[in-house]
GROMACS .gro file of C-alpha atoms in nm:
model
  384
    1UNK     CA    1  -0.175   2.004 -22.074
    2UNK     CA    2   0.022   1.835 -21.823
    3UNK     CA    3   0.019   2.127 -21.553
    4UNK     CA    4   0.164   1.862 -21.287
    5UNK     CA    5   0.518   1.865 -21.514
    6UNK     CA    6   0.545   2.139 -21.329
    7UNK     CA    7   0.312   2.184 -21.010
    8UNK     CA    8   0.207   1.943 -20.782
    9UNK     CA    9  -0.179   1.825 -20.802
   10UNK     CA   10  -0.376   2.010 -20.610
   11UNK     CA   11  -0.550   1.823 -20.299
   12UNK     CA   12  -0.848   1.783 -20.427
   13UNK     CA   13  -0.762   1.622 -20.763
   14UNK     CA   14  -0.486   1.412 -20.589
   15UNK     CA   15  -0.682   1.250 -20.317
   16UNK     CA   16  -0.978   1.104 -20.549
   17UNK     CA   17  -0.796   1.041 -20.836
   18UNK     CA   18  -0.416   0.984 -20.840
   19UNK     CA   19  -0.536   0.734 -20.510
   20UNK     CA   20  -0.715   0.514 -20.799
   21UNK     CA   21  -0.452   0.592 -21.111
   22UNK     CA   22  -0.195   0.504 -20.889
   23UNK     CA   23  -0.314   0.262 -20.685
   24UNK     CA   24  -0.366   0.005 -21.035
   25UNK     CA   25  -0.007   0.012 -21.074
   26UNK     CA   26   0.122  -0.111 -20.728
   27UNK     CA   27   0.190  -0.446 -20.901
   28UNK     CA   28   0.451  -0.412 -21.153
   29UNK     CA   29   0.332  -0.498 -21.508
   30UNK     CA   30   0.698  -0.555 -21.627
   31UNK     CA   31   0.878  -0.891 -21.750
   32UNK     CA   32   1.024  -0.910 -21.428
   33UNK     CA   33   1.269  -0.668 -21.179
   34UNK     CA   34   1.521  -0.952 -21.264
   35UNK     CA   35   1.452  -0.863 -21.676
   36UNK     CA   36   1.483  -0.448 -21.597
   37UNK     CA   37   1.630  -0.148 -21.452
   38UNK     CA   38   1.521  -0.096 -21.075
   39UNK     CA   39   1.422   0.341 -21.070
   40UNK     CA   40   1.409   0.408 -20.668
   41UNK     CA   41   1.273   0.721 -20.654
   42UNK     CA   42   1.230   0.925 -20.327
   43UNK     CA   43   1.122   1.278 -20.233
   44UNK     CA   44   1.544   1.330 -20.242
   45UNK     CA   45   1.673   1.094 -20.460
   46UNK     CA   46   1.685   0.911 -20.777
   47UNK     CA   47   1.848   0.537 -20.742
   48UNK     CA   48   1.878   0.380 -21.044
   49UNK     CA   49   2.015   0.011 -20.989
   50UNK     CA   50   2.236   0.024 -21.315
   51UNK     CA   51   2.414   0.313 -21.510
   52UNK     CA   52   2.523   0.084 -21.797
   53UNK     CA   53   2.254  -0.135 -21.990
   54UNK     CA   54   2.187  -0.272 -22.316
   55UNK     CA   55   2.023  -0.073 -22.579
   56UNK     CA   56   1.676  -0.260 -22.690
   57UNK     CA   57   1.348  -0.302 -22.506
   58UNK     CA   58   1.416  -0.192 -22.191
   59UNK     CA   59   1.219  -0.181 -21.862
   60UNK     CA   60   1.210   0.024 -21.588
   61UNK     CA   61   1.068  -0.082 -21.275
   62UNK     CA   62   0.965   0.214 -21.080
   63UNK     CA   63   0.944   0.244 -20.691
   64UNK     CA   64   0.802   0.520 -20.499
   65UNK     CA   65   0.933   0.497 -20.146
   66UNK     CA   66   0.917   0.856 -20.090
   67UNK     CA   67   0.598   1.079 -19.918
   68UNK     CA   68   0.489   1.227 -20.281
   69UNK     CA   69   0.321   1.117 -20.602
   70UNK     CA   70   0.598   1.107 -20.845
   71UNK     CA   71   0.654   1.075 -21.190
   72UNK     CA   72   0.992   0.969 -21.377
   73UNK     CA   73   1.096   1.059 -21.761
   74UNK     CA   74   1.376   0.886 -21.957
   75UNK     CA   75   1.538   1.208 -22.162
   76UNK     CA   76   1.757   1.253 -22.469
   77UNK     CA   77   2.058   1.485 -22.384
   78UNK     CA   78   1.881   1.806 -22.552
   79UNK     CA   79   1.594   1.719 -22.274
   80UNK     CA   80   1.332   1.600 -22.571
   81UNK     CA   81   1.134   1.266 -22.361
   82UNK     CA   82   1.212   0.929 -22.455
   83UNK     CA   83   0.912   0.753 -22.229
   84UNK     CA   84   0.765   0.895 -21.909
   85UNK     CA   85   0.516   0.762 -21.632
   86UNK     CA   86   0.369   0.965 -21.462
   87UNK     CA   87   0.145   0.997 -21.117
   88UNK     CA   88   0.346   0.692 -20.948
   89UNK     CA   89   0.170   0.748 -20.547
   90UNK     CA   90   0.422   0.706 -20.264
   91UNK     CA   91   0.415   0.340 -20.167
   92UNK     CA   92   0.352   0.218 -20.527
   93UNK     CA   93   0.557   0.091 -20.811
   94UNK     CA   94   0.520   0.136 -21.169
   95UNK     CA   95   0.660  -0.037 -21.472
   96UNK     CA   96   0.790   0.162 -21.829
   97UNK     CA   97   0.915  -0.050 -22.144
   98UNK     CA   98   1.033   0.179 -22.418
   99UNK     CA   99   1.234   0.077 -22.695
  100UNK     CA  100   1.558   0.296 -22.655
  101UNK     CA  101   1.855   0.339 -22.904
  102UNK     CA  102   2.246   0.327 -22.793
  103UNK     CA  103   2.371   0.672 -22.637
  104UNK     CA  104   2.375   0.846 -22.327
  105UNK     CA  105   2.027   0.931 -22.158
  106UNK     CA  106   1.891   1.108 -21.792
  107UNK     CA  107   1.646   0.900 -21.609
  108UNK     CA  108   1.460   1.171 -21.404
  109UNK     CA  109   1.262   1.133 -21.068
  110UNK     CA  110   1.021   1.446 -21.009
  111UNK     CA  111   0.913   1.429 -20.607
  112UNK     CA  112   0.553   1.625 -20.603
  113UNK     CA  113   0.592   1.693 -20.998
  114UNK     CA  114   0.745   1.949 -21.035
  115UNK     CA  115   1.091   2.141 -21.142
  116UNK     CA  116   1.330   2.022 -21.321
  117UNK     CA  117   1.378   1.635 -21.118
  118UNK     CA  118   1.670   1.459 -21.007
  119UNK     CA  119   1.866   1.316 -21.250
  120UNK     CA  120   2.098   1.023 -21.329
  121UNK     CA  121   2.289   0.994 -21.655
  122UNK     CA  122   2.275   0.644 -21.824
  123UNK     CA  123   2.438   0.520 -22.120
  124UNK     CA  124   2.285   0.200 -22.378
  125UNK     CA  125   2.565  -0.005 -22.501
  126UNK     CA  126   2.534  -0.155 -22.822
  127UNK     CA  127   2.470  -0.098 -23.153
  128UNK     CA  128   2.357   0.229 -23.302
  129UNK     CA  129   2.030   0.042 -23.485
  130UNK     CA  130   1.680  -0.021 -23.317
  131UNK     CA  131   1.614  -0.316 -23.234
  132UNK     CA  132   1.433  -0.556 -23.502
  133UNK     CA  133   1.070  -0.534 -23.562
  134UNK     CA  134   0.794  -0.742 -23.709
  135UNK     CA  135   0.643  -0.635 -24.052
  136UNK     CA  136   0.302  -0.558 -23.843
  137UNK     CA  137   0.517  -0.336 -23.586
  138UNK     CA  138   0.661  -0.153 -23.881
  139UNK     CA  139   0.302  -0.093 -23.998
  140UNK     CA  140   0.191   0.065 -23.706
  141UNK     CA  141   0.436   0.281 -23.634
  142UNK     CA  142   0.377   0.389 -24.032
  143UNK     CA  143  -0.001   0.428 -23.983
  144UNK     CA  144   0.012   0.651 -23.641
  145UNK     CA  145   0.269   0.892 -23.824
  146UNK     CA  146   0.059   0.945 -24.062
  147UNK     CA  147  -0.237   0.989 -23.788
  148UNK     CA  148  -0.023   1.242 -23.573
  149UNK     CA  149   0.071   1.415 -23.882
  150UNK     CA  150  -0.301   1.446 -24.053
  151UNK     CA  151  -0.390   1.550 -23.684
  152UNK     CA  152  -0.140   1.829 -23.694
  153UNK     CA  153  -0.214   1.948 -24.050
  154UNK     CA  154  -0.596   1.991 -23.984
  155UNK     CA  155  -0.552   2.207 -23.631
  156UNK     CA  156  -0.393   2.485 -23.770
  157UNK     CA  157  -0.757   2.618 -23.981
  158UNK     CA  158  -0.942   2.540 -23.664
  159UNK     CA  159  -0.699   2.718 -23.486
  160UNK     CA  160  -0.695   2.987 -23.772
  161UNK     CA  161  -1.058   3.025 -23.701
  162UNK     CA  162  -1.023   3.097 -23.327
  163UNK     CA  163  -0.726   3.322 -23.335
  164UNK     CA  164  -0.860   3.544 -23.666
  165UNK     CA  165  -1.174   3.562 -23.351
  166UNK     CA  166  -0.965   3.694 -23.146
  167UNK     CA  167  -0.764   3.901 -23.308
  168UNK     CA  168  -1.168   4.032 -23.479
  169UNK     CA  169  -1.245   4.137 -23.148
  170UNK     CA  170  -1.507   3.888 -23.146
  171UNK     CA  171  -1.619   3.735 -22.810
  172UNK     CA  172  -1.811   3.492 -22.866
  173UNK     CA  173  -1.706   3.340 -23.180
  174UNK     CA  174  -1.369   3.346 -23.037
  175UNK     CA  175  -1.528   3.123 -22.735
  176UNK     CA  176  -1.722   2.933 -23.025
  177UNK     CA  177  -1.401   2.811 -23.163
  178UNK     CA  178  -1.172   2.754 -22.880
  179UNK     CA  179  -1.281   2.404 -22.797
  180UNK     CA  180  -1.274   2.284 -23.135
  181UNK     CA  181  -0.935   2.458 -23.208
  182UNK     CA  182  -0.751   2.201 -22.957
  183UNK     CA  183  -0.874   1.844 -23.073
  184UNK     CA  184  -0.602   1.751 -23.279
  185UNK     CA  185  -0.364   1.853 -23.031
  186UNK     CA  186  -0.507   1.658 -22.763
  187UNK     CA  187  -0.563   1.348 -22.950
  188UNK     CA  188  -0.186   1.331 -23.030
  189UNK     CA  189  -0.057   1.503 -22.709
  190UNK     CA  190   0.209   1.279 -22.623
  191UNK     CA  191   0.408   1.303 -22.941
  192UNK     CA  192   0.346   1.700 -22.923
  193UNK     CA  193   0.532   1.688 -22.530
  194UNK     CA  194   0.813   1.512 -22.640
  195UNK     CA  195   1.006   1.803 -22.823
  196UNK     CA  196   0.970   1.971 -22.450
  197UNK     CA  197   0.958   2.344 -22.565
  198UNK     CA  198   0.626   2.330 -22.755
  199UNK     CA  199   0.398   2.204 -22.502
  200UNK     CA  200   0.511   2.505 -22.224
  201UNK     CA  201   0.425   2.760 -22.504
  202UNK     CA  202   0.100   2.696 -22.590
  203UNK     CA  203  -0.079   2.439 -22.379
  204UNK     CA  204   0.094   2.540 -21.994
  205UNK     CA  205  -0.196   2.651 -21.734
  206UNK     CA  206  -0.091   2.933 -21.526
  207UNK     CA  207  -0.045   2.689 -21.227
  208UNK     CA  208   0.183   2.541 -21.436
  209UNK     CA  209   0.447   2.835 -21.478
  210UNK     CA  210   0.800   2.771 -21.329
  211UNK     CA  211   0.895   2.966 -21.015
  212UNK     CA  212   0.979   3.300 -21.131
  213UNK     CA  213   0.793   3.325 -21.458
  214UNK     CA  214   0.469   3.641 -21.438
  215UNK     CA  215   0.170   3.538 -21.579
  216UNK     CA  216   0.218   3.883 -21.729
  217UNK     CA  217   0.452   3.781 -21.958
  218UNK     CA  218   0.547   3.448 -21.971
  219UNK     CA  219   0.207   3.275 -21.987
  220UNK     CA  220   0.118   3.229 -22.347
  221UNK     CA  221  -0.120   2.974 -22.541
  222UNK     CA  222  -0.485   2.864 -22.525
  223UNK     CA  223  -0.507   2.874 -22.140
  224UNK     CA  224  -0.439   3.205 -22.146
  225UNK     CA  225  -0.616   3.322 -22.416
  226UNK     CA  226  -0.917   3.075 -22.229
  227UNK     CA  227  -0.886   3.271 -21.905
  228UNK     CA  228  -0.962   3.627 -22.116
  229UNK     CA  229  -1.222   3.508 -22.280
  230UNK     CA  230  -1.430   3.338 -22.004
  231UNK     CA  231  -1.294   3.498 -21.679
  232UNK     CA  232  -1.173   3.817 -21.772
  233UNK     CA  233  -1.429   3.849 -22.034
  234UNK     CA  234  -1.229   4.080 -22.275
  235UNK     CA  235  -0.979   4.061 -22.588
  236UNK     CA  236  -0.694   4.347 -22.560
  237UNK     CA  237  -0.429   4.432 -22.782
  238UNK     CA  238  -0.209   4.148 -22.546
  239UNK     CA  239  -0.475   3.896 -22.656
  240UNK     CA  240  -0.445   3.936 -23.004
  241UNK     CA  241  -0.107   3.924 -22.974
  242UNK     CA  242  -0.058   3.643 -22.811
  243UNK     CA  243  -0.306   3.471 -23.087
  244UNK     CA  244   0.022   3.550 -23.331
  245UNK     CA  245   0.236   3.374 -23.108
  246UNK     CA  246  -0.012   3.076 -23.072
  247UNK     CA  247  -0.059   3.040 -23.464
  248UNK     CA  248   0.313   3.095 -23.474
  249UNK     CA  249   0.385   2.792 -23.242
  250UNK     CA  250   0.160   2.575 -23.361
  251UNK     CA  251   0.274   2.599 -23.681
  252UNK     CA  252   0.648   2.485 -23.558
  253UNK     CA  253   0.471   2.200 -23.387
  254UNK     CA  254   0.317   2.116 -23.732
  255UNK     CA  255   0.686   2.106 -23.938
  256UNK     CA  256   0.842   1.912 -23.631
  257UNK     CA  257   0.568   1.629 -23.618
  258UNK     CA  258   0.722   1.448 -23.884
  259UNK     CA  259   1.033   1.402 -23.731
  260UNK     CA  260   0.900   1.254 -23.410
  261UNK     CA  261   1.064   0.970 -23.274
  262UNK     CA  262   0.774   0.663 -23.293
  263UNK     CA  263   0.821   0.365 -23.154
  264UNK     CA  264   0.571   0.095 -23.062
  265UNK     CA  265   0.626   0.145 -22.733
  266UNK     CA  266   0.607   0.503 -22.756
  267UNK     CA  267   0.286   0.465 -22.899
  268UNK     CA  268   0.189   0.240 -22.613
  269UNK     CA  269   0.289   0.452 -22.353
  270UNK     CA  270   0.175   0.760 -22.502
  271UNK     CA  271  -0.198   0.573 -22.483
  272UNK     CA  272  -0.116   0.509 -22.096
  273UNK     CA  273  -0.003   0.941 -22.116
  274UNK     CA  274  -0.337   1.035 -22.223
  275UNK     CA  275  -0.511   0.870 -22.031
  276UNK     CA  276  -0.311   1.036 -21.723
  277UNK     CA  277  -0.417   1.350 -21.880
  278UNK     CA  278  -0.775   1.262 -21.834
  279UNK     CA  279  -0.690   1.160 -21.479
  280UNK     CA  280  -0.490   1.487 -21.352
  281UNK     CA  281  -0.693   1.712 -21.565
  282UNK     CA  282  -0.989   1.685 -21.711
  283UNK     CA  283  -1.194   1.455 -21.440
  284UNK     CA  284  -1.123   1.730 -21.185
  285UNK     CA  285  -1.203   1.992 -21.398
  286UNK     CA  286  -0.867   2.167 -21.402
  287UNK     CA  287  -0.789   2.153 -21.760
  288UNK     CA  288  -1.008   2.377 -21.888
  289UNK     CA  289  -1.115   2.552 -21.595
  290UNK     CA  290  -1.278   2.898 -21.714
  291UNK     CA  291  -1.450   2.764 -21.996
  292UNK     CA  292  -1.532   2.386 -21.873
  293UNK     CA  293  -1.502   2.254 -22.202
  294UNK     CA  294  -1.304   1.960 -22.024
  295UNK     CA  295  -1.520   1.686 -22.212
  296UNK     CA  296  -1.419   1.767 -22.522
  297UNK     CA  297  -1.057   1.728 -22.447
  298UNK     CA  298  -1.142   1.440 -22.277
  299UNK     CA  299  -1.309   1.301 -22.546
  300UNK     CA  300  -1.011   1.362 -22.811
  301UNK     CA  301  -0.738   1.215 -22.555
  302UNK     CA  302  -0.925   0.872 -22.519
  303UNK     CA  303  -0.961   0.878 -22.899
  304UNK     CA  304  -0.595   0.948 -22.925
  305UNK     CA  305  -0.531   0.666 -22.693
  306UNK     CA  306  -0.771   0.397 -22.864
  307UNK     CA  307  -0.600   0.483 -23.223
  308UNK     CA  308  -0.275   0.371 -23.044
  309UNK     CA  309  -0.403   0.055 -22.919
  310UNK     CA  310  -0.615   0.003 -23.253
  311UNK     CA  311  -0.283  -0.017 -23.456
  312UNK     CA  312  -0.078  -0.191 -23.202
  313UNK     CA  313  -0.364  -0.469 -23.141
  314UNK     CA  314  -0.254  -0.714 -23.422
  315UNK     CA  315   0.108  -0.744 -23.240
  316UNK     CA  316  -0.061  -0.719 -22.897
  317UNK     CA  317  -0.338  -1.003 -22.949
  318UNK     CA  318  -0.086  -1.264 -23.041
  319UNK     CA  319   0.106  -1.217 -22.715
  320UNK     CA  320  -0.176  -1.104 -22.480
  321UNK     CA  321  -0.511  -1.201 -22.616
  322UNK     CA  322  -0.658  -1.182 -22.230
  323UNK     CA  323  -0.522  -0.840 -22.241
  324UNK     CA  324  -0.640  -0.687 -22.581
  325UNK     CA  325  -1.008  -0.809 -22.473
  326UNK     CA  326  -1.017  -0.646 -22.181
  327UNK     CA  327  -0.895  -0.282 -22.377
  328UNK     CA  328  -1.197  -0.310 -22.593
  329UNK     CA  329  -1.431  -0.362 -22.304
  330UNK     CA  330  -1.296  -0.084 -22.133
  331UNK     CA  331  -1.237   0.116 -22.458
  332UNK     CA  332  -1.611   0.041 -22.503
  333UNK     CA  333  -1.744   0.120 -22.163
  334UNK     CA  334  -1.589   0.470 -22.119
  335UNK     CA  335  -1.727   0.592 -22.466
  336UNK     CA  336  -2.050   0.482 -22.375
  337UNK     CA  337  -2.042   0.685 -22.034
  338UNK     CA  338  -1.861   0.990 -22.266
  339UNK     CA  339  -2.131   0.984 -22.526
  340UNK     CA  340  -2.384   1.044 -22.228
  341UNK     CA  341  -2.241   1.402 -22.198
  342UNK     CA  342  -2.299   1.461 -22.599
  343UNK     CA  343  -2.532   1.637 -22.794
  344UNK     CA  344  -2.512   1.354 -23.064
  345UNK     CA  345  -2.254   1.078 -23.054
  346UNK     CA  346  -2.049   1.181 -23.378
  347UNK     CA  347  -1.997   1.576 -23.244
  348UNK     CA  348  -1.837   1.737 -23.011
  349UNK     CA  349  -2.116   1.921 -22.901
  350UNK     CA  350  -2.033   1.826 -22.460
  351UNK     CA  351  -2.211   1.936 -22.152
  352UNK     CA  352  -2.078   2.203 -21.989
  353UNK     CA  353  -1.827   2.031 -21.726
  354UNK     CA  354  -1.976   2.285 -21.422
  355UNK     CA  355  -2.324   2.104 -21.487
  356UNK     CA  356  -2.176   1.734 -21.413
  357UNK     CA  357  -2.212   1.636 -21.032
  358UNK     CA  358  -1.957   1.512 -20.820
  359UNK     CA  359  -2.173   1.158 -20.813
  360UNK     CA  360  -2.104   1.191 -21.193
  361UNK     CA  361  -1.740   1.289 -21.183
  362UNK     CA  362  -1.686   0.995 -20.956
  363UNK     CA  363  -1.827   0.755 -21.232
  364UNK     CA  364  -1.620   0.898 -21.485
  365UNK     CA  365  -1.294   0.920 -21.257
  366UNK     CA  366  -1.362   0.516 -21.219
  367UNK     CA  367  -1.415   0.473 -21.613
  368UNK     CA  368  -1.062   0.612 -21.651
  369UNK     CA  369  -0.894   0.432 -21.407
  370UNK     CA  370  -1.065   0.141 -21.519
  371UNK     CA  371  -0.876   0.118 -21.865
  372UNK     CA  372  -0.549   0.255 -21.708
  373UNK     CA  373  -0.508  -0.041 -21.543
  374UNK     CA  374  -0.496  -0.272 -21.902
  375UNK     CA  375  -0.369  -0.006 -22.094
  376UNK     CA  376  -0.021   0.044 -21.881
  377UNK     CA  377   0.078  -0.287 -21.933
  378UNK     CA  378   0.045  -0.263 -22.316
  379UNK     CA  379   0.367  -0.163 -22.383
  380UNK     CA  380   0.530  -0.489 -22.244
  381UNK     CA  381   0.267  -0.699 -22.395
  382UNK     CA  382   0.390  -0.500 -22.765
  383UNK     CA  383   0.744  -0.628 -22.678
  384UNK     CA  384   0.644  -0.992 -22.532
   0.00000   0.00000   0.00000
């Protein structure tokens, strides 16, 4: 879960990591600034060089100039996420193509991540239609709906299993299935954020509460059910409550999927997303921080990510071959490192993330960052 939506990384995450994640975007990987939208974001502000644009592929080309890592969204009126890029470091820029219809939008800058942004309201001119795709395009989008979907229809029994632990009584089969229980999820992450009220409900980390929610009552979902389990070491009659409401939610997230909005570039930058989500969460070990089962999320969000490039590369390869060979090298090389932390290289069976060294951490942080790099310029290579 994307905890820095809504709290700034802490120190020790930000200085290691977002420097790297960051730093491979200082050049812009967009068409052009003279082919996009100019986003000037600052820790007070939110410039955006036009308010009226053509609907189609558009780009954004993101500048930081103010003190704090940023991150800017593109949102429907009803606050569901068109695109987003996130951990843009002061002094960098970023690029963002995303294939938007006609209508009025916000383009929001978030200074430290966190709250609810700065906003300016945009409006696509044109007609209502998206713009024309190839037959291959068409194909992909087709084939990752039908991923996300299958991905959503075989959580909820591993989620069944965990919750029915929990609401048993049972420990350690309740810590037995938790890991397991979020794979799908993870995997297809980005597509699960963009309805906007899901993702606070059953993936938000307690750091990741708005100001004036209590943990007491407002923090529901895995994390929370994780902290009971590992820290607090005990399932009460709250627990197994809250188990309801997680089978409950999921199972809204499952009817919903279908009705995503998939584009290629949304597929694109949802690849670049979970890759972020390594970055911010599970290379520092704040993802799943009672139970360090952070490599198995890990695992499932590069997976996620490399089924997005797989069905995008017949579009990509013709307009970027340079670029699609580079993905599977780096694709390649970060499994390999991953499948050093397995029991067997087909389970999910991971060390224990409090038994990998910093020296180790490091060479996984620079795996990540690694494929970042390629992978955020996919989008505009989908679109060439």
């Amino acid at each position: 879960m994307r905890a820095v939506r809504t709290t700034a990384v802490t120190a020790l995450a930000g200085a290691a990591v977002l420097a790297a994640v960051t730093g491979c975007t200082a050049k812009s990987d967009a068409k052009g600034d003279a082919d996009g939208i100019t986003v000037t974001a600052k820790d007070d502000s939110c410039e955006v060089s036009k308010k009226e644009f053509p609907a189609g592929h558009v780009t954004l080309n993101v500048e930081n100039r103010g003190s704090k890592v940023t991150e800017v969204y593109v949102l429907y009126p009803d606050d569901r996420i068109v695109t987003e890029r996130e951990n843009i470091g002061p002094g960098t820029k970023a690029a963002l193509t995303a294939e938007i219809k006609a209508g009025s939008y916000a383009i929001v800058c978030k200074p430290g991540m966190t709250g609810a942004g700065i906003r300016q309201t945009v409006t696509l001119t044109g007609g209502a239609s998206a713009p024309k795709r190839s037959a291959e395009m068409d194909a992909a989008v087709a084939a990752y709906r039908q991923y996300v979907q299958a991905q959503a229809d075989e959580t909820l029994p591993k989620v069944k299993v965990f919750t029915d632990a929990v609401r048993a009584g049972d420990l350690e089969a309740a810590k037995k299935a938790y890991a397991a229980s979020r794979i799908g999820w993870e995997r297809t992450e980005p597509v699960a954020e963009s309805f906007g009220d899901i993702d606070p409900k059953v993936d938000v980390r307690e750091d990741g509460l708005e100001e004036g929610q209590d943990p007491a009552k407002d923090w529901t979902g895995w994390h929370r059910l994780e902290k009971a389990l590992w820290q607090d070491k005990k399932i009460t009659t709250r627990e197994k409550q809250l188990a309801d409401l997680l089978d409950k939610d999921l199972a809204d997230w499952v009817k919903r999927v279908g009705k995503a909005e998939i584009t290629p570039t949304s597929m694109a930058n949802g690849a670049k997303e979970l890759l972020d989500e390594v970055a911010t969460g599970k290379v520092t070990g704040e993802e799943e921080r009672y139970s360090h089962t952070d490599l198995v999320d890990f695992k499932a969000n590069v997976e996620g990510a490399q089924k997005s490039f797989e069905l995008l590369k017949p579009v990509a390869a013709k307009n970027d071959a340079a670029l699609v060979a580079e993905l599977d090298k780096q694709f390649a090389a970060l499994n390999t490192l991953l499948d050093r932390y397995r029991a067997d290289k087909t389970g999910y069976d991971f060390t224990s993330y409090d038994k990998v060294g910093k020296a180790q951490r490091k060479e996984l942080s620079d795996g990540v960052n690694a494929l970042a790099e390629p992978l955020s310029k996919l989008a505009a290579a989908v679109v060439k």
